[in-house]
PDB file of C-alpha atoms in Angstrom:
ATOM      1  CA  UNK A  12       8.501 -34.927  12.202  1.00 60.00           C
ATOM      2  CA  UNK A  13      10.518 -31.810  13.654  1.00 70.00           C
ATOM      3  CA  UNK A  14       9.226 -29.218  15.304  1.00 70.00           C
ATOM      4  CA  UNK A  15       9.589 -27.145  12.702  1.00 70.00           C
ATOM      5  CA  UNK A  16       7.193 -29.159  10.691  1.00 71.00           C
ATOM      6  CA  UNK A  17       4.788 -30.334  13.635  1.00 72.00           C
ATOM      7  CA  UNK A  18       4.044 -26.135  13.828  1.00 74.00           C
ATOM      8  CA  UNK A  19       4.080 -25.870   9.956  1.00 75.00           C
ATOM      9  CA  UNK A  20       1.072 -28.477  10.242  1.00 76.00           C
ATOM     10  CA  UNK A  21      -0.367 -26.684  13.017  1.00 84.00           C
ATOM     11  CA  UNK A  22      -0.565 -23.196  11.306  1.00 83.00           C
ATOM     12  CA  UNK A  23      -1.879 -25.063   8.608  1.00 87.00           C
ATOM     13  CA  UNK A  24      -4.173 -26.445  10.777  1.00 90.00           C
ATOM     14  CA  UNK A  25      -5.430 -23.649  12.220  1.00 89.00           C
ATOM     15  CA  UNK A  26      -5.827 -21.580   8.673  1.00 92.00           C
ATOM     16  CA  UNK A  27      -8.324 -24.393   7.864  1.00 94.00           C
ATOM     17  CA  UNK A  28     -10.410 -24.457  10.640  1.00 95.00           C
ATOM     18  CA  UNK A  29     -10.711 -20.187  10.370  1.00 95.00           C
ATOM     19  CA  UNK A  30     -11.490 -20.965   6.616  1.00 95.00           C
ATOM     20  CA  UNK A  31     -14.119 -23.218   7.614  1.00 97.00           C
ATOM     21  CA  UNK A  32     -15.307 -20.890  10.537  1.00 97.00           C
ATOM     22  CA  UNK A  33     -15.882 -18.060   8.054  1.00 97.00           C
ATOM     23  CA  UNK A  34     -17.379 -19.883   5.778  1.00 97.00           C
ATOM     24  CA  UNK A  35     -20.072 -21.263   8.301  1.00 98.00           C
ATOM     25  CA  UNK A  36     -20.645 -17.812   9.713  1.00 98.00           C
ATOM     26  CA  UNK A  37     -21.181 -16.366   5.582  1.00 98.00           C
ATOM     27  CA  UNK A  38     -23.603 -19.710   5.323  1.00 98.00           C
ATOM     28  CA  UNK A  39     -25.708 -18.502   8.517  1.00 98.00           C
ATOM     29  CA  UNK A  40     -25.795 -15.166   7.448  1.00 98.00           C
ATOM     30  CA  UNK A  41     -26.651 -16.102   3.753  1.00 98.00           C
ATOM     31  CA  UNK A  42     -29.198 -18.574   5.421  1.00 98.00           C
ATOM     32  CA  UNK A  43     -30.995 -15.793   7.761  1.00 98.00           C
ATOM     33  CA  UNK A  44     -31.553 -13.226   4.960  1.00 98.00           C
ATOM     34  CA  UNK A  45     -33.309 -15.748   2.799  1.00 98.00           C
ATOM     35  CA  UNK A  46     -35.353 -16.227   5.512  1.00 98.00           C
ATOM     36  CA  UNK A  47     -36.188 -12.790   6.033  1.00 98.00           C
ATOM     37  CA  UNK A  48     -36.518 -12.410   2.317  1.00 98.00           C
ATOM     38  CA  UNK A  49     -38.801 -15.283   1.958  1.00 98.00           C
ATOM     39  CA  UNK A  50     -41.368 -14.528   5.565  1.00 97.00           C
ATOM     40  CA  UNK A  51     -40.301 -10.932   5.699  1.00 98.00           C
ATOM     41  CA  UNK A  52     -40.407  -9.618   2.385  1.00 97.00           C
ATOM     42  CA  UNK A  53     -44.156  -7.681   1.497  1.00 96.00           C
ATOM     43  CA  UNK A  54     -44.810  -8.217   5.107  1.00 97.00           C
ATOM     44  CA  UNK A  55     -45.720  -5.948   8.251  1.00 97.00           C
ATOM     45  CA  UNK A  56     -43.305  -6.432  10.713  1.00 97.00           C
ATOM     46  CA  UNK A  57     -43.175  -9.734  12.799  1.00 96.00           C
ATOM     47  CA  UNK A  58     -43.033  -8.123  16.655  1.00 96.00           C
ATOM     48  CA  UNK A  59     -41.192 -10.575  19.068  1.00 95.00           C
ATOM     49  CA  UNK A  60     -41.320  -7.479  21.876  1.00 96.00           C
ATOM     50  CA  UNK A  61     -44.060  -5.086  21.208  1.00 96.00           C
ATOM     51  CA  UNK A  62     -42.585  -1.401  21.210  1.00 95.00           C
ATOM     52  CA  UNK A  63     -39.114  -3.167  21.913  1.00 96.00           C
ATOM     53  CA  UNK A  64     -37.765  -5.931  18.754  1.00 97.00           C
ATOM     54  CA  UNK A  65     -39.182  -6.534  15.892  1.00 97.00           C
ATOM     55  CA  UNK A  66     -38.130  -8.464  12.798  1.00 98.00           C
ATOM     56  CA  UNK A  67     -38.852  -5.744  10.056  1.00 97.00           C
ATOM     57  CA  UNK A  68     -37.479  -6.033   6.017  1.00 98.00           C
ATOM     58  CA  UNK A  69     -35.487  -3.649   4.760  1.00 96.00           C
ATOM     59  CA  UNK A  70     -33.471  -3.353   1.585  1.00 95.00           C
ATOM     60  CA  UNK A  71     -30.200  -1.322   2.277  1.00 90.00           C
ATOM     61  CA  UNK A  72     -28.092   0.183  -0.115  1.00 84.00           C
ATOM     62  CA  UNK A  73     -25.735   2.284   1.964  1.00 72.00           C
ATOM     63  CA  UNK A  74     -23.872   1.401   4.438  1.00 65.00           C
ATOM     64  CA  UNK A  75     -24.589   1.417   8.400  1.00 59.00           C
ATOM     65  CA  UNK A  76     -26.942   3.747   8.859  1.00 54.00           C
ATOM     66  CA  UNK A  77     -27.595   4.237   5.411  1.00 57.00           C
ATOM     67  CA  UNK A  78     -24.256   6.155   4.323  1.00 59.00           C
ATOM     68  CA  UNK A  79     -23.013   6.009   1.348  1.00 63.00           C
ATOM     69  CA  UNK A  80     -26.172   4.809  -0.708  1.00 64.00           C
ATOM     70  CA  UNK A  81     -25.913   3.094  -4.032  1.00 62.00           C
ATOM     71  CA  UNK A  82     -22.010   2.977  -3.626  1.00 69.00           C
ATOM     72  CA  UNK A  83     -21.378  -0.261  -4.891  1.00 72.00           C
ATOM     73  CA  UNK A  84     -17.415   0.236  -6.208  1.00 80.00           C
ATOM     74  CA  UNK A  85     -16.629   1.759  -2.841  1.00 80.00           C
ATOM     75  CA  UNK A  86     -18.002  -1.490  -1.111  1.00 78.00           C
ATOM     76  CA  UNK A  87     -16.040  -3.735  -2.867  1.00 82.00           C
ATOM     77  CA  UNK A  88     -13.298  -2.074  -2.473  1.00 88.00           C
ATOM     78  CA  UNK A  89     -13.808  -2.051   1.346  1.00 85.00           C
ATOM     79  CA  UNK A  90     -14.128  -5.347   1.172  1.00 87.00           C
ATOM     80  CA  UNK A  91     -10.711  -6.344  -0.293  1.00 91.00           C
ATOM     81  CA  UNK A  92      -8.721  -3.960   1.567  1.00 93.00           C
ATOM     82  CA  UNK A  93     -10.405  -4.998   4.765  1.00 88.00           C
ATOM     83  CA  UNK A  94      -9.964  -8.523   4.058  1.00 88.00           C
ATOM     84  CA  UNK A  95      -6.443  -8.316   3.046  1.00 93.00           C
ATOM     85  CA  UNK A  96      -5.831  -5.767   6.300  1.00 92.00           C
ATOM     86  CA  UNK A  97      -7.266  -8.824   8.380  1.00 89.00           C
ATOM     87  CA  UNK A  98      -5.946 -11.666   6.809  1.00 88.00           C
ATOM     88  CA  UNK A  99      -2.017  -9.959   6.948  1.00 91.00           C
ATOM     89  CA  UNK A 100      -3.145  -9.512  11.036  1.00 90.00           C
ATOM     90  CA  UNK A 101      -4.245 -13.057  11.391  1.00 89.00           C
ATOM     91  CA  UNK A 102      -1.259 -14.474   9.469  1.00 89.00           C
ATOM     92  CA  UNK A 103       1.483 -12.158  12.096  1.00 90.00           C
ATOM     93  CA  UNK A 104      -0.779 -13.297  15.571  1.00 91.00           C
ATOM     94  CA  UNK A 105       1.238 -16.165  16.953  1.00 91.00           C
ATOM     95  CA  UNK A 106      -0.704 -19.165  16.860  1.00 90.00           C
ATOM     96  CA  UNK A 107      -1.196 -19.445  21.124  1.00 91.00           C
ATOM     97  CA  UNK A 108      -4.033 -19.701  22.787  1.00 93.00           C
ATOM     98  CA  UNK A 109      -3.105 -16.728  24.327  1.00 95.00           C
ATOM     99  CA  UNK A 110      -4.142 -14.658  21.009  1.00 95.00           C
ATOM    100  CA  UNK A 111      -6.946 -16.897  20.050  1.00 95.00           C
ATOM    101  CA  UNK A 112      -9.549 -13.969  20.721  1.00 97.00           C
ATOM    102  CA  UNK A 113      -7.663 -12.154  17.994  1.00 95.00           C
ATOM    103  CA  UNK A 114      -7.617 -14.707  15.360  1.00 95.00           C
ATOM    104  CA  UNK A 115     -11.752 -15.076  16.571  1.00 96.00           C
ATOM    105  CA  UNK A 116     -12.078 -11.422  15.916  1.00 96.00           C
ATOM    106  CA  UNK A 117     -10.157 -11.546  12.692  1.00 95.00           C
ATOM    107  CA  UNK A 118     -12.647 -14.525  11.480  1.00 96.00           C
ATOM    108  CA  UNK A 119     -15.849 -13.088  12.702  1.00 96.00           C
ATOM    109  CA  UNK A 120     -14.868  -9.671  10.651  1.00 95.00           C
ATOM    110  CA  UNK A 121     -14.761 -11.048   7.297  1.00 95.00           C
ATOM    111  CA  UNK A 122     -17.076 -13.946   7.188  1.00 96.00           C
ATOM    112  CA  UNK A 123     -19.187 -10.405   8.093  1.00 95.00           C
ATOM    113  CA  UNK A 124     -17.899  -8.464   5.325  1.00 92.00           C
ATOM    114  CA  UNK A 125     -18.177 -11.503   2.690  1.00 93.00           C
ATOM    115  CA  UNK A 126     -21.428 -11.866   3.532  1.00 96.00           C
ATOM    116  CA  UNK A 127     -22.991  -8.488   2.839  1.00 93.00           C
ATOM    117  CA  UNK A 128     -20.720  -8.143  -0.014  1.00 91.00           C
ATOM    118  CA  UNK A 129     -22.181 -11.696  -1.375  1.00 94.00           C
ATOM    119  CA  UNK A 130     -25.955  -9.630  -1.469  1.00 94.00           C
ATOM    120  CA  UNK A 131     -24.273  -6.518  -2.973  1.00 89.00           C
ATOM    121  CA  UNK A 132     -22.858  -8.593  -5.698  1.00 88.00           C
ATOM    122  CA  UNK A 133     -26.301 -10.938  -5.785  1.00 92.00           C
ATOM    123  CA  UNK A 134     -29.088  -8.397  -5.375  1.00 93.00           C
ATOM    124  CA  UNK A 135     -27.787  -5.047  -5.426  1.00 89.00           C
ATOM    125  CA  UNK A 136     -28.269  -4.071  -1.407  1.00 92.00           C
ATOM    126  CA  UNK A 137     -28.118  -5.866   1.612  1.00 93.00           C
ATOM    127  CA  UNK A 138     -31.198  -7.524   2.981  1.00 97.00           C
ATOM    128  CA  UNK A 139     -31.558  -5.873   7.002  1.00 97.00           C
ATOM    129  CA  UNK A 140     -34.097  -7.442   9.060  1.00 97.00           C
ATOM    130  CA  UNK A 141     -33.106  -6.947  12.982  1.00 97.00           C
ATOM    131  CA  UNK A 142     -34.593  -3.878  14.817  1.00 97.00           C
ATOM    132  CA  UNK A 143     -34.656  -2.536  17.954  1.00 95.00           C
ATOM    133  CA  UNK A 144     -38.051  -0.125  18.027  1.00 95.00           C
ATOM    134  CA  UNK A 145     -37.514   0.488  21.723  1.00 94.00           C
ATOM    135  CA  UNK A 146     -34.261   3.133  20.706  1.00 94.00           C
ATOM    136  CA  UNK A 147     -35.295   3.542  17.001  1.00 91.00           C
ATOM    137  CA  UNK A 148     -31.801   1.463  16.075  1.00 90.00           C
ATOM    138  CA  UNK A 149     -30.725   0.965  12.800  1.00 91.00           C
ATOM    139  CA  UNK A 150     -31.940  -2.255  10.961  1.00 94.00           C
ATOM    140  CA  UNK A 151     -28.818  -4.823  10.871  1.00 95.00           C
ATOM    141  CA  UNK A 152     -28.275  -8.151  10.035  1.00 97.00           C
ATOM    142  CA  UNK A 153     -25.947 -10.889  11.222  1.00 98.00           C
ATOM    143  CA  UNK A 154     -23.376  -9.830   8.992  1.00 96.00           C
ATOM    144  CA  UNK A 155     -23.233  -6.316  10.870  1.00 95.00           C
ATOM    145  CA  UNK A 156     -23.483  -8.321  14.256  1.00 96.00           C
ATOM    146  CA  UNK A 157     -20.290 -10.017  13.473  1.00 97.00           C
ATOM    147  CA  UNK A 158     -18.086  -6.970  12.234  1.00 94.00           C
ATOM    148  CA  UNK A 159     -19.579  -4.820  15.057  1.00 94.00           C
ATOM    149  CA  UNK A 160     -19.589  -7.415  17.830  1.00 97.00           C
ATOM    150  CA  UNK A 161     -16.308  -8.371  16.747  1.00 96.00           C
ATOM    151  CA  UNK A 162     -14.646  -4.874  16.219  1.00 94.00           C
ATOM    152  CA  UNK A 163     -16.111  -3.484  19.604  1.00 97.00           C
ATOM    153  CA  UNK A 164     -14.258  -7.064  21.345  1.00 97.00           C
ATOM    154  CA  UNK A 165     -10.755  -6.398  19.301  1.00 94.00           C
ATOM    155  CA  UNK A 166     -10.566  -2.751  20.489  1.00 95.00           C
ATOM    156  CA  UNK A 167     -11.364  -3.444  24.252  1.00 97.00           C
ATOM    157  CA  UNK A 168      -8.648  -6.613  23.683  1.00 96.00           C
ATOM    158  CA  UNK A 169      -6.048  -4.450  21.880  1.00 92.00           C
ATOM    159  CA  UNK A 170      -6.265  -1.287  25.020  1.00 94.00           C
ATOM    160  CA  UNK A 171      -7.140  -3.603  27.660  1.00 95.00           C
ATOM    161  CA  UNK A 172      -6.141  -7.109  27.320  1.00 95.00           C
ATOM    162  CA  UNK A 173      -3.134  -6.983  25.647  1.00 94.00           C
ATOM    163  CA  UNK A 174       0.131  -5.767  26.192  1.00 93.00           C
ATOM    164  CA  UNK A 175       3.133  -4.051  24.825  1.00 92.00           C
ATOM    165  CA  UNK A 176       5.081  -7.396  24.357  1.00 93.00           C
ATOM    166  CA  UNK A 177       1.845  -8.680  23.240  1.00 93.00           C
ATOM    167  CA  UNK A 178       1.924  -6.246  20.349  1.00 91.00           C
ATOM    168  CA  UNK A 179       6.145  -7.069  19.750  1.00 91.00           C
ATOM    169  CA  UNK A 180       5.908 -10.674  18.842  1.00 90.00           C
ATOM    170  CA  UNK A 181       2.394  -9.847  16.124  1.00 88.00           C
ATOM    171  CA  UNK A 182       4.290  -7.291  14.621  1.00 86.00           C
ATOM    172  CA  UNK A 183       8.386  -7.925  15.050  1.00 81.00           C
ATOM    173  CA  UNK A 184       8.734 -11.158  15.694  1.00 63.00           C
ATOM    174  CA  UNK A 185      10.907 -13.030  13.170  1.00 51.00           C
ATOM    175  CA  UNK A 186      10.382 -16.318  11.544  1.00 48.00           C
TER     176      UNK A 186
END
């Protein structure tokens, strides 16, 4: 095999295992909210940390903290331009290890938007169950952890990590 081929088979390679990542993380998301749907749901809140975390239900139909309410068009639309604004990046970011935080990032971003856009489609809202009493936070989900987590990690990498050579071969290197 050339090397041409051997890195043909390795991009390949690597495509698989971040379809296979985002799936898992849209399974453990998926798997969490039925959880929370099924011991949550009808309940009073299950404290972990009185006055500090609590697992509490909460059916949301906006956005983070409950923007655009009952929007459901606007989400999907988010959804596929996000997606296809993060799969173009992950297909450009060379495949060294030097950019794997990147391709991470790009993974953990829409295995977070499929899965709230699987409940929108499924029931109509997003099921939230994490909160943080302590500073009145917003109710999340994994989902949110992963695009927030993730989005808060690509901004410090793109200002901080990376550099302007960095950014030359994702966006002008040639084939």
């Amino acid at each position: 095999m050339d090397n041409n081929n051997m890195k043909e088979a390795n991009r390949t390679k690597h495509y698989a295992v971040a379809v296979i990542a985002a799936a898992a993380g849209v399974l453990l998301d998926q798997f969490t909210k039925y959880l929370a749907i099924t011991k949550l749901k009808g309940e009073e809140p299950y404290i972990l940390l009185k006055g500090v975390f609590q697992f509490e239900y909460l059916e949301n139909r906006g956005a983070a903290f409950g923007l655009f309410q009952d929007q459901r068009i606007f989400f999907f639309i988010s959804v596929a331009v996000i997606c296809a604004v993060v799969i173009w990046f992950y297909v450009k970011v060379p495949m060294e290890r030097r950019f794997l935080p990147l391709r991470i990032c790009a993974v953990m971003i829409v295995a977070g938007a499929f899965g709230n856009c699987i409940d929108r489609v499924r029931l109509n809202y997003v099921v939230d169950f994490f909160y943080f009493k302590l500073i009145d936070f917003p109710i999340f989900n994994v989902a949110d952890i992963y695009v927030t987590v993730s989005t808060f990690a690509l901004v410090v990498l793109l200002f901080f990590y990376y550099k302007e050579e960095d950014f030359e071969r994702i966006f002008h290197r040639r084939k």
